[in-house]
JSON list of C-alpha atoms in Angstrom, two decimals:
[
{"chain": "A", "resi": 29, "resn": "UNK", "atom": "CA", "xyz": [-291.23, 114.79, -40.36]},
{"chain": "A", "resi": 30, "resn": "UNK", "atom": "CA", "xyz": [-294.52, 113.96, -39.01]},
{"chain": "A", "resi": 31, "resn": "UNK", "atom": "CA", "xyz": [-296.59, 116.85, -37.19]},
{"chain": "A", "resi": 32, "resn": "UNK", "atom": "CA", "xyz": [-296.59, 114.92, -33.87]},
{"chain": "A", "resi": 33, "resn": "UNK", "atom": "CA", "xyz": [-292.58, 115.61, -33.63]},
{"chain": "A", "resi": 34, "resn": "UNK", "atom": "CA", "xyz": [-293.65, 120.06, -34.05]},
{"chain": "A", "resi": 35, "resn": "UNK", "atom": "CA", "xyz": [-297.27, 119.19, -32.08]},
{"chain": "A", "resi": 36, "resn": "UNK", "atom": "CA", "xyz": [-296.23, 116.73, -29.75]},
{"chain": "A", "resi": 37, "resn": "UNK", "atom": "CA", "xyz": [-299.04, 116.13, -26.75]},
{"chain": "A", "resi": 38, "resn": "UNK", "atom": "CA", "xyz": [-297.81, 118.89, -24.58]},
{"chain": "A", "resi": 39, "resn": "UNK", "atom": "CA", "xyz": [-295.99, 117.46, -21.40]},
{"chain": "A", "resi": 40, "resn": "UNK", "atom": "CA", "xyz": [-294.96, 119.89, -18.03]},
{"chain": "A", "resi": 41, "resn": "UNK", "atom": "CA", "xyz": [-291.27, 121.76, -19.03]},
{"chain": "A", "resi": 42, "resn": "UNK", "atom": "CA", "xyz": [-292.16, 122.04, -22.69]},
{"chain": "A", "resi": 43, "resn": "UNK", "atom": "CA", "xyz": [-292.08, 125.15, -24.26]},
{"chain": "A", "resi": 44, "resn": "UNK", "atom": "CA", "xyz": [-294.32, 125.92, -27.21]},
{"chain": "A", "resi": 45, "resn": "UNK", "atom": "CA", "xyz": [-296.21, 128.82, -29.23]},
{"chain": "A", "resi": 46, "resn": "UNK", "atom": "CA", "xyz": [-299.43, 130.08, -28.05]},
{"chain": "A", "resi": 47, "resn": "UNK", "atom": "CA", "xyz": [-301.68, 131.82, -30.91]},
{"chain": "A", "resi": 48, "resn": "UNK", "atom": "CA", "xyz": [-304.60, 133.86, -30.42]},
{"chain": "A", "resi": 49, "resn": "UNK", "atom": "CA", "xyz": [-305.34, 137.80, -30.52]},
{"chain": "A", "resi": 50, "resn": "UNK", "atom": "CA", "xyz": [-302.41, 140.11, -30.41]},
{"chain": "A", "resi": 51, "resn": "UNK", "atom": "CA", "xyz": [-299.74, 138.15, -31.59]},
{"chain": "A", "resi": 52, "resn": "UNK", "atom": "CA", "xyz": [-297.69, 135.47, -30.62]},
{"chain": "A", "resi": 53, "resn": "UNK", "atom": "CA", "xyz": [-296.89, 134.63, -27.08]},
{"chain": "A", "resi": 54, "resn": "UNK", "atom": "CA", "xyz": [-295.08, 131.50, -25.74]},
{"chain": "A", "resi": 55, "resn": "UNK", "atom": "CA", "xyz": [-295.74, 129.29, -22.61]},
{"chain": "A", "resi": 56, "resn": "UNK", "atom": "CA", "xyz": [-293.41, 126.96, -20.14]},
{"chain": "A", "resi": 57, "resn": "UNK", "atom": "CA", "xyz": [-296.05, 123.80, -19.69]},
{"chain": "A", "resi": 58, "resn": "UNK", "atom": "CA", "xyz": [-296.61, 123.21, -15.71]},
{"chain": "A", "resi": 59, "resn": "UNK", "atom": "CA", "xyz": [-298.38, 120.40, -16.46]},
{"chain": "A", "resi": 60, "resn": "UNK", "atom": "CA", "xyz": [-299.39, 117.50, -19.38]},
{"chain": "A", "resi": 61, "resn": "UNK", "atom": "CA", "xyz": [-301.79, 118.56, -21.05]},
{"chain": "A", "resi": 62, "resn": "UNK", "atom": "CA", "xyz": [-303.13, 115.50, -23.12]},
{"chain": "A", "resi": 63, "resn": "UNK", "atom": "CA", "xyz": [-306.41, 117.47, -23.44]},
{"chain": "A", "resi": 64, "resn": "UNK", "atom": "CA", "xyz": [-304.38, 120.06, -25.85]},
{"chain": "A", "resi": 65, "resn": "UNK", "atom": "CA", "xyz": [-304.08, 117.41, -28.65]},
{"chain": "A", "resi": 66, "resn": "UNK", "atom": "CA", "xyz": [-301.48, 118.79, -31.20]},
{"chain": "A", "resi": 67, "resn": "UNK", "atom": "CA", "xyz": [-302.57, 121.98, -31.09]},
{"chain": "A", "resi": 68, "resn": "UNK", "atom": "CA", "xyz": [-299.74, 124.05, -30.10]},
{"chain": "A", "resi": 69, "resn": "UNK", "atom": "CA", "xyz": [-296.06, 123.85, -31.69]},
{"chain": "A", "resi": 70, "resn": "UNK", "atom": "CA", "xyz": [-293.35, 122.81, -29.04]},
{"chain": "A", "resi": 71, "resn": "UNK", "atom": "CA", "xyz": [-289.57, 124.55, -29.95]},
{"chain": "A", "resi": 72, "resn": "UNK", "atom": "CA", "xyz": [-287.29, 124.14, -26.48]},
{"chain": "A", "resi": 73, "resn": "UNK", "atom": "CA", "xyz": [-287.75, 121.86, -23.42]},
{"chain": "A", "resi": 74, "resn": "UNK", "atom": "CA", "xyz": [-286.82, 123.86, -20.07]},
{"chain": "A", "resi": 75, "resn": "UNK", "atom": "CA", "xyz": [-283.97, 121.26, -18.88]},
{"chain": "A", "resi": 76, "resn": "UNK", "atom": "CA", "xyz": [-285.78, 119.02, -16.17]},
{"chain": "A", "resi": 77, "resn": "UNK", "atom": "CA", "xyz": [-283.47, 120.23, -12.90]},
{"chain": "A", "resi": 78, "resn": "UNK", "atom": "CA", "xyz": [-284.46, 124.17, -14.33]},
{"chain": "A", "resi": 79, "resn": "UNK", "atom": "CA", "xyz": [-288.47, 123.71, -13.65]},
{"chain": "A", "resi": 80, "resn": "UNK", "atom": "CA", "xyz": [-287.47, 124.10, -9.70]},
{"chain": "A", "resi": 81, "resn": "UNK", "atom": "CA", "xyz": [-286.97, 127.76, -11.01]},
{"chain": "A", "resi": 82, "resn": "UNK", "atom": "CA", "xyz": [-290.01, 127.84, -12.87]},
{"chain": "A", "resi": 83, "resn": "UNK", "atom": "CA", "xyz": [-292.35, 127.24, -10.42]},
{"chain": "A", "resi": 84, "resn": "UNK", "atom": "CA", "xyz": [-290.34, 129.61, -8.34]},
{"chain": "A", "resi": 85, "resn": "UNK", "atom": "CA", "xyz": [-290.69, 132.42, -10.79]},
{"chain": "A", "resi": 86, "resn": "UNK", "atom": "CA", "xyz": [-294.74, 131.43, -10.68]},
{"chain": "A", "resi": 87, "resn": "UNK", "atom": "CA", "xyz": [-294.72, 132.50, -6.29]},
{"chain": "A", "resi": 88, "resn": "UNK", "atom": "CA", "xyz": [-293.62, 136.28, -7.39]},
{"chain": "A", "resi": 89, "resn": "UNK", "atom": "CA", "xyz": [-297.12, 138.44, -7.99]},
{"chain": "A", "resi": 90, "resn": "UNK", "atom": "CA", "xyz": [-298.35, 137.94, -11.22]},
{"chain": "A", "resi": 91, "resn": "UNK", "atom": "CA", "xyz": [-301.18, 139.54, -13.37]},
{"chain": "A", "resi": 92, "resn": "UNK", "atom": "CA", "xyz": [-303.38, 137.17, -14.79]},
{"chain": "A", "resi": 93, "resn": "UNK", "atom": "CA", "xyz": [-305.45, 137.85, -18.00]},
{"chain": "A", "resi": 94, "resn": "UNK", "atom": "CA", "xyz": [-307.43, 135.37, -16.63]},
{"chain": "A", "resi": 95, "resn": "UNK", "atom": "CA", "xyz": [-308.04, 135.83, -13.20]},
{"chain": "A", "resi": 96, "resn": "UNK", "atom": "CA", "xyz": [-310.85, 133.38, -12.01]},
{"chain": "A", "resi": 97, "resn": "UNK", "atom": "CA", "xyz": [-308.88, 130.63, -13.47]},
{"chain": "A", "resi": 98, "resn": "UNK", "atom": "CA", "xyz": [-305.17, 129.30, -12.52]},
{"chain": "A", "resi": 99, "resn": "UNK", "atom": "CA", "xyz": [-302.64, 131.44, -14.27]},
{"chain": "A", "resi": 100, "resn": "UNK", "atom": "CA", "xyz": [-302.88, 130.29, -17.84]},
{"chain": "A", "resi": 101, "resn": "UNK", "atom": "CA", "xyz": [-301.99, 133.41, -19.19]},
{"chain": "A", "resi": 102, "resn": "UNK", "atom": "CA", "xyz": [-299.80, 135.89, -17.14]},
{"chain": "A", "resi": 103, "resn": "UNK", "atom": "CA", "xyz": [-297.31, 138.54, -15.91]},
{"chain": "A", "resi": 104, "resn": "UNK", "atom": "CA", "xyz": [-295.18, 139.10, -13.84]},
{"chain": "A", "resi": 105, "resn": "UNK", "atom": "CA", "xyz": [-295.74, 142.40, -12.13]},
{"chain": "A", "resi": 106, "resn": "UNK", "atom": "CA", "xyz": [-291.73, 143.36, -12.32]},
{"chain": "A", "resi": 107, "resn": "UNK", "atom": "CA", "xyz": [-290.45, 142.99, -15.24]},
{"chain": "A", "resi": 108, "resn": "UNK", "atom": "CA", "xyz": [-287.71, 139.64, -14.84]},
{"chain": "A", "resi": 109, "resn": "UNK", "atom": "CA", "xyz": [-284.64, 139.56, -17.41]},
{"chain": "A", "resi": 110, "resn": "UNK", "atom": "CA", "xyz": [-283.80, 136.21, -18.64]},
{"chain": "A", "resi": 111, "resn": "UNK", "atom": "CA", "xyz": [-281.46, 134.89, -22.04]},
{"chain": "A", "resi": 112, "resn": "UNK", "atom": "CA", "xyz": [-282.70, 131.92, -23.59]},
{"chain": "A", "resi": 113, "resn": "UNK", "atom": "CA", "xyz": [-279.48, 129.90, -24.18]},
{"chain": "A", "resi": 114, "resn": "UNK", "atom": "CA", "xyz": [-278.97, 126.82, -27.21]},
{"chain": "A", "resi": 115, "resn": "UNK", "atom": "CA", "xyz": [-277.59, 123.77, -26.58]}
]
């Protein structure tokens, strides 16, 4: 398949892998992000009536790692059990 279909242009509910220092981390998308390119690779979609949740979960306290800028990468400062479930 063509890389587009792994490295699509990241769109807000997409999930996708996050490289950089100290491993791999993952991100939910709040946004599009046409700025990205193909630069990250996308493996779930949070299901479209879910992202109500998300941005829920995003009012609880968080710790950013970046914390002049919007929460790009964060915390949350209690810990927040969840299952990732296939379709």
């Amino acid at each position: 398949p063509p890389a587009e279909e792994y490295n699509p242009i990241i769109e807000r509910g997409m999930v996708a892998w996050a490289g950089g220092k100290g491993g791999p981390h993952f991100f939910i998308a709040l946004a599009q992000h046409p700025e990205w390119g193909h630069g990250h690779t996308v493996w779930a979609n949070v299901i479209p009536d879910d992202m109500d949740l998300v941005d829920e979960l995003l009012s609880r306290p968080l710790v950013s790692t970046k914390p002049k800028q919007p929460p790009i990468v964060t915390n949350f400062v209690d810990p927040i059990p969840f299952r990732i479930r296939s379709q």
